[in-house]
PDB file of C-alpha atoms in Angstrom:
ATOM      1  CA  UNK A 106      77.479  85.560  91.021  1.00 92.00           C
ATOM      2  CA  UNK A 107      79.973  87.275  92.888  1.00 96.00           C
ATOM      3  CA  UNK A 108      80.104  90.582  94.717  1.00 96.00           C
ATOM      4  CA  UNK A 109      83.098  92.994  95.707  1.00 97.00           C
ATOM      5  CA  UNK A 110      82.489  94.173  99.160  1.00 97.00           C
ATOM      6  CA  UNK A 111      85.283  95.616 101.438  1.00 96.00           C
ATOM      7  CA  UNK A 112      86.976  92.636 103.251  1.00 97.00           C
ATOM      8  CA  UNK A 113      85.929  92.111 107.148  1.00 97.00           C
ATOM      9  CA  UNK A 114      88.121  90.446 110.161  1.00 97.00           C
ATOM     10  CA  UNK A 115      85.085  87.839 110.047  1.00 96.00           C
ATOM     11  CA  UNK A 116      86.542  86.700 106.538  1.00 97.00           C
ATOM     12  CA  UNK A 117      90.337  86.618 107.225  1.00 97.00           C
ATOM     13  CA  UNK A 118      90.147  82.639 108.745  1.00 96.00           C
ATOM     14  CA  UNK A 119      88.427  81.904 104.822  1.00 97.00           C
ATOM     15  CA  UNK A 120      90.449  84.685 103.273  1.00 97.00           C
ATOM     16  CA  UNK A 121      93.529  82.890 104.402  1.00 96.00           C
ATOM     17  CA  UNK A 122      92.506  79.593 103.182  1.00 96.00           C
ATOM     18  CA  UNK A 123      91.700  80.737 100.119  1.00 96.00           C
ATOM     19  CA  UNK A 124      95.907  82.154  99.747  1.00 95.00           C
ATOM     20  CA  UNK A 125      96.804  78.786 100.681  1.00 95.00           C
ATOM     21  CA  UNK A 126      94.896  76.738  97.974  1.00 96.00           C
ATOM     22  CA  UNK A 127      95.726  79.620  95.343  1.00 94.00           C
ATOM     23  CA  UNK A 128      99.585  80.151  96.140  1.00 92.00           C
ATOM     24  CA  UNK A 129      99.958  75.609  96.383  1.00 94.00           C
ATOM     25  CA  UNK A 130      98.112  75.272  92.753  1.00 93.00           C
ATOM     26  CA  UNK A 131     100.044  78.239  91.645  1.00 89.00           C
ATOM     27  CA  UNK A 132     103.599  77.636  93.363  1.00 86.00           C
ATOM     28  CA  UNK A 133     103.911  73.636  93.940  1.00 90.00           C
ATOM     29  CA  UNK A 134     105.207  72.590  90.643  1.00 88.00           C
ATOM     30  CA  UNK A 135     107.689  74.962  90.510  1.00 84.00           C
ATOM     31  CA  UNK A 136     109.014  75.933  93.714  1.00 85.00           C
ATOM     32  CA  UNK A 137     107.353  73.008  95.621  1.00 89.00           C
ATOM     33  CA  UNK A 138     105.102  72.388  98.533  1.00 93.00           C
ATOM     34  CA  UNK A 139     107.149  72.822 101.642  1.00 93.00           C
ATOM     35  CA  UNK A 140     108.666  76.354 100.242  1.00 88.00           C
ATOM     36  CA  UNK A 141     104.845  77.219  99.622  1.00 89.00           C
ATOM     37  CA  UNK A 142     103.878  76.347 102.479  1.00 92.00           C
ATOM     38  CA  UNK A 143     106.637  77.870 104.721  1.00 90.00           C
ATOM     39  CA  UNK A 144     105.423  81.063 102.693  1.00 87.00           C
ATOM     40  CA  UNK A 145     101.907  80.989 103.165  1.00 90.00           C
ATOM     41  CA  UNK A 146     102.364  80.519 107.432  1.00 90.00           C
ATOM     42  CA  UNK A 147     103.944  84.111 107.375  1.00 87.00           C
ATOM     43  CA  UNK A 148     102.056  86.095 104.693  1.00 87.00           C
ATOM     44  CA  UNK A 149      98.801  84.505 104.636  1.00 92.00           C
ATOM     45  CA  UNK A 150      98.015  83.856 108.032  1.00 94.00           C
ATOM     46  CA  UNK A 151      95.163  85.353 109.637  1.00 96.00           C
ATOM     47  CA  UNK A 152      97.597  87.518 111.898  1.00 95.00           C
ATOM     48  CA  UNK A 153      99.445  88.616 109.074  1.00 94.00           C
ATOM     49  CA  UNK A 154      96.281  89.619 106.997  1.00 96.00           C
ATOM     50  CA  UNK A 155      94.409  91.381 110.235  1.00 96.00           C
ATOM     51  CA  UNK A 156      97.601  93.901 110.319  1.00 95.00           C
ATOM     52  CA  UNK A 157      96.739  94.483 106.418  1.00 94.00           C
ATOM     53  CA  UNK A 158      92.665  94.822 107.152  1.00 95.00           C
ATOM     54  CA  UNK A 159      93.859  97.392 109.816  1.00 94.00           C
ATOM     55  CA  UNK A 160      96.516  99.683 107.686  1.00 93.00           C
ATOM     56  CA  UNK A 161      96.316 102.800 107.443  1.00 92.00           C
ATOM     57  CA  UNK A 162      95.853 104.086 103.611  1.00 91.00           C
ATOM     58  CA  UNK A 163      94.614 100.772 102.204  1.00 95.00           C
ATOM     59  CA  UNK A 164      91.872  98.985 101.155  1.00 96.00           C
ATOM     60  CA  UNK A 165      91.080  94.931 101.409  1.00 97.00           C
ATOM     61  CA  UNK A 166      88.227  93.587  99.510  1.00 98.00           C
ATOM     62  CA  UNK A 167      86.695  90.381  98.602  1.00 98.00           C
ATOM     63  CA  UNK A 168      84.737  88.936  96.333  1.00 98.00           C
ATOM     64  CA  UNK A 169      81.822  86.895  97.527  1.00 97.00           C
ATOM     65  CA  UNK A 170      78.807  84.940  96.645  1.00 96.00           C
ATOM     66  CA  UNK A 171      76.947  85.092 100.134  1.00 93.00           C
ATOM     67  CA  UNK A 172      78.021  81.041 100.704  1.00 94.00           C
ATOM     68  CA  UNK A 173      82.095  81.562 100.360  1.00 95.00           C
ATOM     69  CA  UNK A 174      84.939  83.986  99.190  1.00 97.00           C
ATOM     70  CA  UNK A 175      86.104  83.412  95.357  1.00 97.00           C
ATOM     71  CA  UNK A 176      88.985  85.950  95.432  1.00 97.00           C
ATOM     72  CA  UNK A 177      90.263  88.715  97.341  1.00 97.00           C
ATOM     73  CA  UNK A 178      92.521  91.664  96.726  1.00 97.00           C
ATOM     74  CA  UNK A 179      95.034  94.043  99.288  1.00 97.00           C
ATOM     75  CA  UNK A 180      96.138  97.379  98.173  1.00 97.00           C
ATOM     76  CA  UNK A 181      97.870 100.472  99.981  1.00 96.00           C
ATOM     77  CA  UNK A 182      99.500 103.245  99.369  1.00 95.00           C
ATOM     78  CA  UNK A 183     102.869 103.156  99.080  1.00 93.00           C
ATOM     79  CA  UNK A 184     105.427 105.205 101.896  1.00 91.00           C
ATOM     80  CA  UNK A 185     108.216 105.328  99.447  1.00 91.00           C
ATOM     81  CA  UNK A 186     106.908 106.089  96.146  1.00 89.00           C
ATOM     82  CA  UNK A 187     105.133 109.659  95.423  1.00 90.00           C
ATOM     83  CA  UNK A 188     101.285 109.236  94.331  1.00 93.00           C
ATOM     84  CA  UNK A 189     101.247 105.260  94.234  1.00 94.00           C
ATOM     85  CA  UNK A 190      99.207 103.086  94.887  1.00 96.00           C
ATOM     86  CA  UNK A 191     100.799  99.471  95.999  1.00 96.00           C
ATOM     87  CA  UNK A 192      98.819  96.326  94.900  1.00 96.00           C
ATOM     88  CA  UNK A 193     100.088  93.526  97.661  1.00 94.00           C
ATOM     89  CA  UNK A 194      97.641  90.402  96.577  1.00 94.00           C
ATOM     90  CA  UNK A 195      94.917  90.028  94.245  1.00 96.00           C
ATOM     91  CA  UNK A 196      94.140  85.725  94.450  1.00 95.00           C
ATOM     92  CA  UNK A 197      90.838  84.047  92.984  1.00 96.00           C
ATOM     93  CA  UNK A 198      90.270  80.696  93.891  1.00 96.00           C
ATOM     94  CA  UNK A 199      91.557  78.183  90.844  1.00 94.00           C
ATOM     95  CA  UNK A 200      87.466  76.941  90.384  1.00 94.00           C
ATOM     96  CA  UNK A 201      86.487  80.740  89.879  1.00 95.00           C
ATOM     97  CA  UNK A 202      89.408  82.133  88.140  1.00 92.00           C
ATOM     98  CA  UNK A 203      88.967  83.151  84.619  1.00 91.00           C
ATOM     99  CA  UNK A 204      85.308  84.066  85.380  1.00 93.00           C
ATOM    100  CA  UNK A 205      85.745  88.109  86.121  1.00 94.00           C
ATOM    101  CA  UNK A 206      86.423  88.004  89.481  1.00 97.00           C
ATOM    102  CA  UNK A 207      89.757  89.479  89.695  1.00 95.00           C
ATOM    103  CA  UNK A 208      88.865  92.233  86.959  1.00 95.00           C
ATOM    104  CA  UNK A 209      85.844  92.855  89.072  1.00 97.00           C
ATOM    105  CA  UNK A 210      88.272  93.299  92.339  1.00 97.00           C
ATOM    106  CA  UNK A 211      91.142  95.039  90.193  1.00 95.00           C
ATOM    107  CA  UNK A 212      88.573  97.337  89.066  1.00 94.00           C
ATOM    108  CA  UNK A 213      87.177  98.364  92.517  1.00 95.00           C
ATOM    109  CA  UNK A 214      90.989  98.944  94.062  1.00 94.00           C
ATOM    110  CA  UNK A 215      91.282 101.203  91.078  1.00 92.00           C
ATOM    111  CA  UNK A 216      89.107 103.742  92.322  1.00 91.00           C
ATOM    112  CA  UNK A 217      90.238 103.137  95.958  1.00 93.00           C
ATOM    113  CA  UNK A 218      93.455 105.638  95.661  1.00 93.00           C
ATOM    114  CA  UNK A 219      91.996 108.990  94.208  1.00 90.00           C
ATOM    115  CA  UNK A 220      95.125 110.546  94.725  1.00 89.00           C
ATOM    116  CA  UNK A 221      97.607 108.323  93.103  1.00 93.00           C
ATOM    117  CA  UNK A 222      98.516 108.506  89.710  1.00 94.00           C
ATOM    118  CA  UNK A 223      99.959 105.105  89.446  1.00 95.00           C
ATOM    119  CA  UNK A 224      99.630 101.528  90.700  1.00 96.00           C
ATOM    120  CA  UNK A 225     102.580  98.997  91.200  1.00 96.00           C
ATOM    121  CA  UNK A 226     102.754  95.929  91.501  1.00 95.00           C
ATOM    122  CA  UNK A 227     105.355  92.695  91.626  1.00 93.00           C
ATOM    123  CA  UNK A 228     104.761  89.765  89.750  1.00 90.00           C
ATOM    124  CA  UNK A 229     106.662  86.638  90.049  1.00 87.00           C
ATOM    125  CA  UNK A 230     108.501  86.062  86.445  1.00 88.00           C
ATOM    126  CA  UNK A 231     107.141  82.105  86.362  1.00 85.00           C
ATOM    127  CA  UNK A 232     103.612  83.441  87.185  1.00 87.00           C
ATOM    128  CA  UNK A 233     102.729  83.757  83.417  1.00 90.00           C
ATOM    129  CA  UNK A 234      99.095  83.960  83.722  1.00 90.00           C
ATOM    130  CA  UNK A 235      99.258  86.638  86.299  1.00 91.00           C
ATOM    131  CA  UNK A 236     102.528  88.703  84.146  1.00 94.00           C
ATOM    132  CA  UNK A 237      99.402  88.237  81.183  1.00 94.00           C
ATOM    133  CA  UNK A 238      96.405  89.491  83.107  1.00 94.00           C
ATOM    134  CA  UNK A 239      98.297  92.680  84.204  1.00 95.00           C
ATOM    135  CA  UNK A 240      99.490  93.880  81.179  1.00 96.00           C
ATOM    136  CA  UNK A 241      95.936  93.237  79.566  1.00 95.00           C
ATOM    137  CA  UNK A 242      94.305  95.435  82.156  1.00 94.00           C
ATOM    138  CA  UNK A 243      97.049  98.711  81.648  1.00 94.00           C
ATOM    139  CA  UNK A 244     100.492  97.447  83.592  1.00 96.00           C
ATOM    140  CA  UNK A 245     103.818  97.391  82.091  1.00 95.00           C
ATOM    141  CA  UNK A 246     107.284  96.328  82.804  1.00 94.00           C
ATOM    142  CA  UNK A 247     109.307  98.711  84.861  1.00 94.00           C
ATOM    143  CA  UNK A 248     111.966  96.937  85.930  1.00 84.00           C
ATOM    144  CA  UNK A 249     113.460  93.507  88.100  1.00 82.00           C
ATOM    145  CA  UNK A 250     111.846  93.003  91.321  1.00 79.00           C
ATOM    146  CA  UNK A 251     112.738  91.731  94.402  1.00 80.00           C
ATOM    147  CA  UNK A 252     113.221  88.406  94.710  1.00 72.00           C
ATOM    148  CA  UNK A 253     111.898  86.994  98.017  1.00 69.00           C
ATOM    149  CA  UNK A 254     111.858  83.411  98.962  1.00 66.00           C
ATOM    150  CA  UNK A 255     114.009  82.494  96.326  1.00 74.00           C
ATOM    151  CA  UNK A 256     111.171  83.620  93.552  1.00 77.00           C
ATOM    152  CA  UNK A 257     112.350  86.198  90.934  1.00 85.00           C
ATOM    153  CA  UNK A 258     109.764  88.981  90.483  1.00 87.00           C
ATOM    154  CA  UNK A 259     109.231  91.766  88.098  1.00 91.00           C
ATOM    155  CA  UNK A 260     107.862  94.972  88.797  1.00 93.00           C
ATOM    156  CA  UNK A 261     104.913  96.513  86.573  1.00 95.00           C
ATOM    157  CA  UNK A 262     103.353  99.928  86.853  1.00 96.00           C
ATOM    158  CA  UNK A 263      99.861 100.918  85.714  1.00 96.00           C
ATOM    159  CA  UNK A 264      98.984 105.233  85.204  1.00 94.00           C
ATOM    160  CA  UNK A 265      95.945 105.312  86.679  1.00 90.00           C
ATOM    161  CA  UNK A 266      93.115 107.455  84.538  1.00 72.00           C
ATOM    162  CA  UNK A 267      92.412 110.716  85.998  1.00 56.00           C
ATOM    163  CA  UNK A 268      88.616 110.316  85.124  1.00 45.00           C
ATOM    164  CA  UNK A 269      88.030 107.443  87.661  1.00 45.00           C
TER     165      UNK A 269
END
């Protein structure tokens, strides 16, 4: 059984590996390996995820079983849009996903923001699982994306419940 507790900077070395196996099983077959990887070494690495762990106005948790990390999840608020709430990653590993793990962690960063009355996020458009798993827990289409590394994203918007 797993357990959401706020993410450390004694997890980030696992935290990271567990982006890398989740973006390659996601990724590989359609945008390929090398592209992946080359994506992973900048937004997964531990550097990259200690600046997140140490951002002002967000919150980084993980999911864990006391032996290893299933899933993990970065949100923050966002400096450009009034009363939102950004979510940057939510990954479960591919042997725990479809298990509750990322409702579990989606469900925690909901009640992180108590003063935003909506939560964004980008999806990319090939990620249909993902696109599917949104929209069943509140999100809708807004709009087009952006479309970095090559990987067209849309955008989807959640109002957040005022009785959290």
């Amino acid at each position: 059984m797993f357990f959401v507790r706020t993410a450390t900077e004694r997890d980030l070395g696992a935290i990271s590996a567990l982006l890398g196996e989740t973006a390659h099983a996601t990724y590989d077959a359609t945008y390929g390996a090398d592209k992946v990887a080359e994506m992973t070494a900048k937004w997964h690495s531990v550097v990259a995820l200690k600046a997140n762990l140490q951002r002002k106005g967000s919150e980084f948790v993980v999911a864990d079983d006391g032996k290893r990390i299933g899933g993990m999840a970065y949100a923050s608020m966002s400096p450009t849009l009034h009363e939102t709430a950004v979510l940057h990653q939510l990954y479960v590993l591919p042997a725990f996903q479809r298990q509750g793990i990322a409702r579990d962690l989606f469900a925690e960063l909901e009640t992180c923001f108590p003063y935003a009355g909506h939560m964004r996020v980008e999806v990319v458009t090939d990620n249909a699982p993902a696109i599917a798993f949104y929209a069943a827990h509140g999100f809708t289409e807004v709009g087009p994306g952006s479309e970095a590394w090559g990987m067209p994203t849309v955008e989807m918007e959640k109002v957040l419940d005022d009785a959290r």
